[in-house]
Tab-separated table of C-alpha atoms in Angstrom:
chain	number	residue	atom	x	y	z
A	1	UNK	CA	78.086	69.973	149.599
A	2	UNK	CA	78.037	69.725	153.466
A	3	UNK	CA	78.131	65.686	152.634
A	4	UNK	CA	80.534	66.239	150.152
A	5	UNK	CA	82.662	67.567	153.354
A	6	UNK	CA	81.839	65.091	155.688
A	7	UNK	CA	82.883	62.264	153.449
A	8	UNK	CA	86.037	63.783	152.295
A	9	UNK	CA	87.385	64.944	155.932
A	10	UNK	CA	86.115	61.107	156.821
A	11	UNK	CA	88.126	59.188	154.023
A	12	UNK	CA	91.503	60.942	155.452
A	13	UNK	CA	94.793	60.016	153.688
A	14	UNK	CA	91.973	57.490	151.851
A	15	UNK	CA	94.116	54.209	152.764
A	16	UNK	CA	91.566	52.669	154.865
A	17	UNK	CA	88.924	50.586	152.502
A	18	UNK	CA	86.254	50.167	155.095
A	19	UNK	CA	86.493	54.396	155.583
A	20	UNK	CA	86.298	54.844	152.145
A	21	UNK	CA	83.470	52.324	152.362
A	22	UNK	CA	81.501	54.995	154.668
A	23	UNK	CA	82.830	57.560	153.150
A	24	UNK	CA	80.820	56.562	149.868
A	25	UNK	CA	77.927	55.590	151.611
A	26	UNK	CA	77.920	58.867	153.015
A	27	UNK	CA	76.908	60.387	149.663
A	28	UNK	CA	75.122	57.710	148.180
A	29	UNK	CA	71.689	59.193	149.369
A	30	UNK	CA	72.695	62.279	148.020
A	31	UNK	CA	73.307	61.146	144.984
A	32	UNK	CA	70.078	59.689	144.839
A	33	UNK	CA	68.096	63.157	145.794
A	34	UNK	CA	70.108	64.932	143.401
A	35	UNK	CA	68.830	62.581	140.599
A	36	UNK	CA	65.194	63.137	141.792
A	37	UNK	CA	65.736	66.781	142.087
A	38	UNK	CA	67.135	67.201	138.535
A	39	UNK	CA	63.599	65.319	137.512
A	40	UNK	CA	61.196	67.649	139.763
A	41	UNK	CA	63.651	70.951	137.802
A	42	UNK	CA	63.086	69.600	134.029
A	43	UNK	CA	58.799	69.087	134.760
A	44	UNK	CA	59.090	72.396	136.677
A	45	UNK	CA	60.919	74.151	133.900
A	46	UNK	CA	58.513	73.037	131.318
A	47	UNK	CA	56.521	75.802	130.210
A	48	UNK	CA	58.429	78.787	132.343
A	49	UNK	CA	59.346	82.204	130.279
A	50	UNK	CA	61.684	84.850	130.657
A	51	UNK	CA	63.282	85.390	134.129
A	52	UNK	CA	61.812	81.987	135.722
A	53	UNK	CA	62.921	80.406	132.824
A	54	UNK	CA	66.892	81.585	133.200
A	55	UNK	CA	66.642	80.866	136.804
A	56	UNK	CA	65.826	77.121	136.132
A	57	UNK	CA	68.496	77.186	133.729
A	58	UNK	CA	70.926	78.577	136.135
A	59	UNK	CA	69.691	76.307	139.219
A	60	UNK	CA	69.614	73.294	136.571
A	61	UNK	CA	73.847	74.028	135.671
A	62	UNK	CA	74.269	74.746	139.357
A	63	UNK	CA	73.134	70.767	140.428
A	64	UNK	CA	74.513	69.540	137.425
A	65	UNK	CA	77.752	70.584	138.629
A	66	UNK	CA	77.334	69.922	142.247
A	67	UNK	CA	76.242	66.000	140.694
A	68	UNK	CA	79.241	65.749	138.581
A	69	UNK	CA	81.387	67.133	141.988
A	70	UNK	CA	79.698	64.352	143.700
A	71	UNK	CA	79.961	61.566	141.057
A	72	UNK	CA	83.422	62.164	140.605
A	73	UNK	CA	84.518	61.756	144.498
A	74	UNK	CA	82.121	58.654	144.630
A	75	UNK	CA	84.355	57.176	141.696
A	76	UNK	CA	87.334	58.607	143.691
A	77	UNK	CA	86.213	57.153	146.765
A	78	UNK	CA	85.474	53.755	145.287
A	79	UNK	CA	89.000	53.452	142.984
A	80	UNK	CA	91.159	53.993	146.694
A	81	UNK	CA	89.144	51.989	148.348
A	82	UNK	CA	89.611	48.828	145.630
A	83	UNK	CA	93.498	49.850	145.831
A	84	UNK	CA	93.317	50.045	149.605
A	85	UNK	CA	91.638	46.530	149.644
A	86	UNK	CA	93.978	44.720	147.186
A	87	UNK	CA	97.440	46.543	149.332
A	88	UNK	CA	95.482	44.532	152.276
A	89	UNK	CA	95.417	40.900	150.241
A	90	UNK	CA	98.872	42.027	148.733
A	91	UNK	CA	100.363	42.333	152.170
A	92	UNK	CA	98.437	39.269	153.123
A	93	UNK	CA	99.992	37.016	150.602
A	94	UNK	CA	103.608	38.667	151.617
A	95	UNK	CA	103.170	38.009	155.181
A	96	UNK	CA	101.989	34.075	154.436
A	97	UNK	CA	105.060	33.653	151.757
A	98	UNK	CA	107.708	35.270	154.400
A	99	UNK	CA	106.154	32.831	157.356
A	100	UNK	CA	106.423	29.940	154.779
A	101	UNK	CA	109.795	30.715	153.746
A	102	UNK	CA	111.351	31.367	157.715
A	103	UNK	CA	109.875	27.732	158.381
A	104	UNK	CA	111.509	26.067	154.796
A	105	UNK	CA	114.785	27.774	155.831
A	106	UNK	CA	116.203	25.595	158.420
A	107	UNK	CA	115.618	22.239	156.564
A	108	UNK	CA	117.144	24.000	153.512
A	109	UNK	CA	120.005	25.211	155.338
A	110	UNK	CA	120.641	21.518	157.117
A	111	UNK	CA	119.346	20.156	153.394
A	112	UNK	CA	122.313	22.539	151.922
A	113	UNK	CA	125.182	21.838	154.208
A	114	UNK	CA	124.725	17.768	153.997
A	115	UNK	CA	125.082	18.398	150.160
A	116	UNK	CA	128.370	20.631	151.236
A	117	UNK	CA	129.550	17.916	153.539
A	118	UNK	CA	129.232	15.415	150.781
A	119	UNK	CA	131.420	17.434	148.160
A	120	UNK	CA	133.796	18.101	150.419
A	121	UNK	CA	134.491	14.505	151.396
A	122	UNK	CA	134.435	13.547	147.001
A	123	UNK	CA	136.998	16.301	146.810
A	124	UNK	CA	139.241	14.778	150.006
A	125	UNK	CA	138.698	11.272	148.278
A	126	UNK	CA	140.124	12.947	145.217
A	127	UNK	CA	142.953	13.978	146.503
A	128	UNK	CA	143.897	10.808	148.240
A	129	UNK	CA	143.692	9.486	144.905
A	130	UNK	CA	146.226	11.730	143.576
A	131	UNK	CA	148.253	11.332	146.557
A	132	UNK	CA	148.516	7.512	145.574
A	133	UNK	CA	150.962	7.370	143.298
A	134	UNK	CA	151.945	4.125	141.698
A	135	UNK	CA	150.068	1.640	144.309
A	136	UNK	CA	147.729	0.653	141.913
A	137	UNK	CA	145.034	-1.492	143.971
A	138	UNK	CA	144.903	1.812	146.819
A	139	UNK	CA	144.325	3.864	143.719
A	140	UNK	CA	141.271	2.035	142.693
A	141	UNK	CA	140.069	2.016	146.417
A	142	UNK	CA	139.773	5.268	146.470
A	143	UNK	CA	138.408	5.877	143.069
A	144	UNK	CA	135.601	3.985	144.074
A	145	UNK	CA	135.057	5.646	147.428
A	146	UNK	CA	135.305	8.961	145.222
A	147	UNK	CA	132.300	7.647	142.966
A	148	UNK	CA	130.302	6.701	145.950
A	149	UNK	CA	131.601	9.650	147.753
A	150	UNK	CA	129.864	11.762	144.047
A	151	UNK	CA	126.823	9.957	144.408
A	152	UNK	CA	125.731	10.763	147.638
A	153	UNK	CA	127.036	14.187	147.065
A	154	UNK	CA	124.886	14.192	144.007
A	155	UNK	CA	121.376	12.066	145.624
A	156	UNK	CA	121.805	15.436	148.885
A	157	UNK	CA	121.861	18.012	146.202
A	158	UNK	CA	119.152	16.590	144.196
A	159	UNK	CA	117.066	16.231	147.459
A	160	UNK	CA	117.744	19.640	148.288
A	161	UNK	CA	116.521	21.319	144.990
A	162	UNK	CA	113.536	19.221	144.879
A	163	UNK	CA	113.075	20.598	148.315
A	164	UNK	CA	113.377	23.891	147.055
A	165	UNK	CA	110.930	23.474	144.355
């Protein structure tokens, strides 16, 4: 019971894998006895009558409860200390995908406001075509700047979601 103590003032708030890690191995050798001492109470109970024999039974419920205390804060133990260890690898793998995406983000930005820069200048090509009229051969000018204006528009934003992806 006194390692029973020891382990559980040890394993704390039980957030820490490599405490819980001692914290087990703290009643692992216990664990051990107690099987071996359950073994030396069955041959020693073997043959007892009367008042011996009640106290073996009482001693024998007495470690098998003390066992079962221990068995279950060994399970306890080693369940927190599997979550501790995959909140470690969990905030790991958040702290690698954050750091990749803050060194992505500039070239997505620039990536994102060439595209913008491109659309804008289709749209003012657009316009000019509108603002035409009747002149027939400006009119065409500018619908062709507008398509070429479109495609590079459309080649930056295909850039930038491949980028993305």
């Amino acid at each position: 019971k006194q390692a029973m103590q020891q382990a559980t003032t040890l394993a704390g708030n039980m957030s820490n894998s490599h405490v819980l890690s001692q914290a087990e191995q703290i009643l692992l050798p216990h664990s051990n006895a107690m099987i071996e001492v359950q073994k030396k109470l069955a041959e020693g109970q073997r043959g007892q009558q009367g008042e011996v024999a009640r106290s073996f039974v009482q001693l024998a419920n007495q470690l098998r409860m003390t066992q079962g205390n221990l068995t279950n804060l060994q399970n306890k133990y080693r369940s927190a200390r599997t979550q501790a260890e995959q909140q470690v690898k969990l905030a790991d793998a958040e702290l690698r995908e954050t750091k990749a995406l803050e060194d992505l983000l500039p070239e997505v930005t620039q990536r994102c406001l060439g595209a913008e820069e491109c659309m804008e200048k289709a749209v003012a090509t657009h316009e000019a075509i509108a603002a035409a009229g009747e002149n027939l051969d400006h009119a065409q000018k500018v619908v062709d700047e507008t398509e070429e204006a479109v495609k590079v528009a459309e080649k930056a934003l295909g850039e930038a979601r491949v980028f993305l992806n």
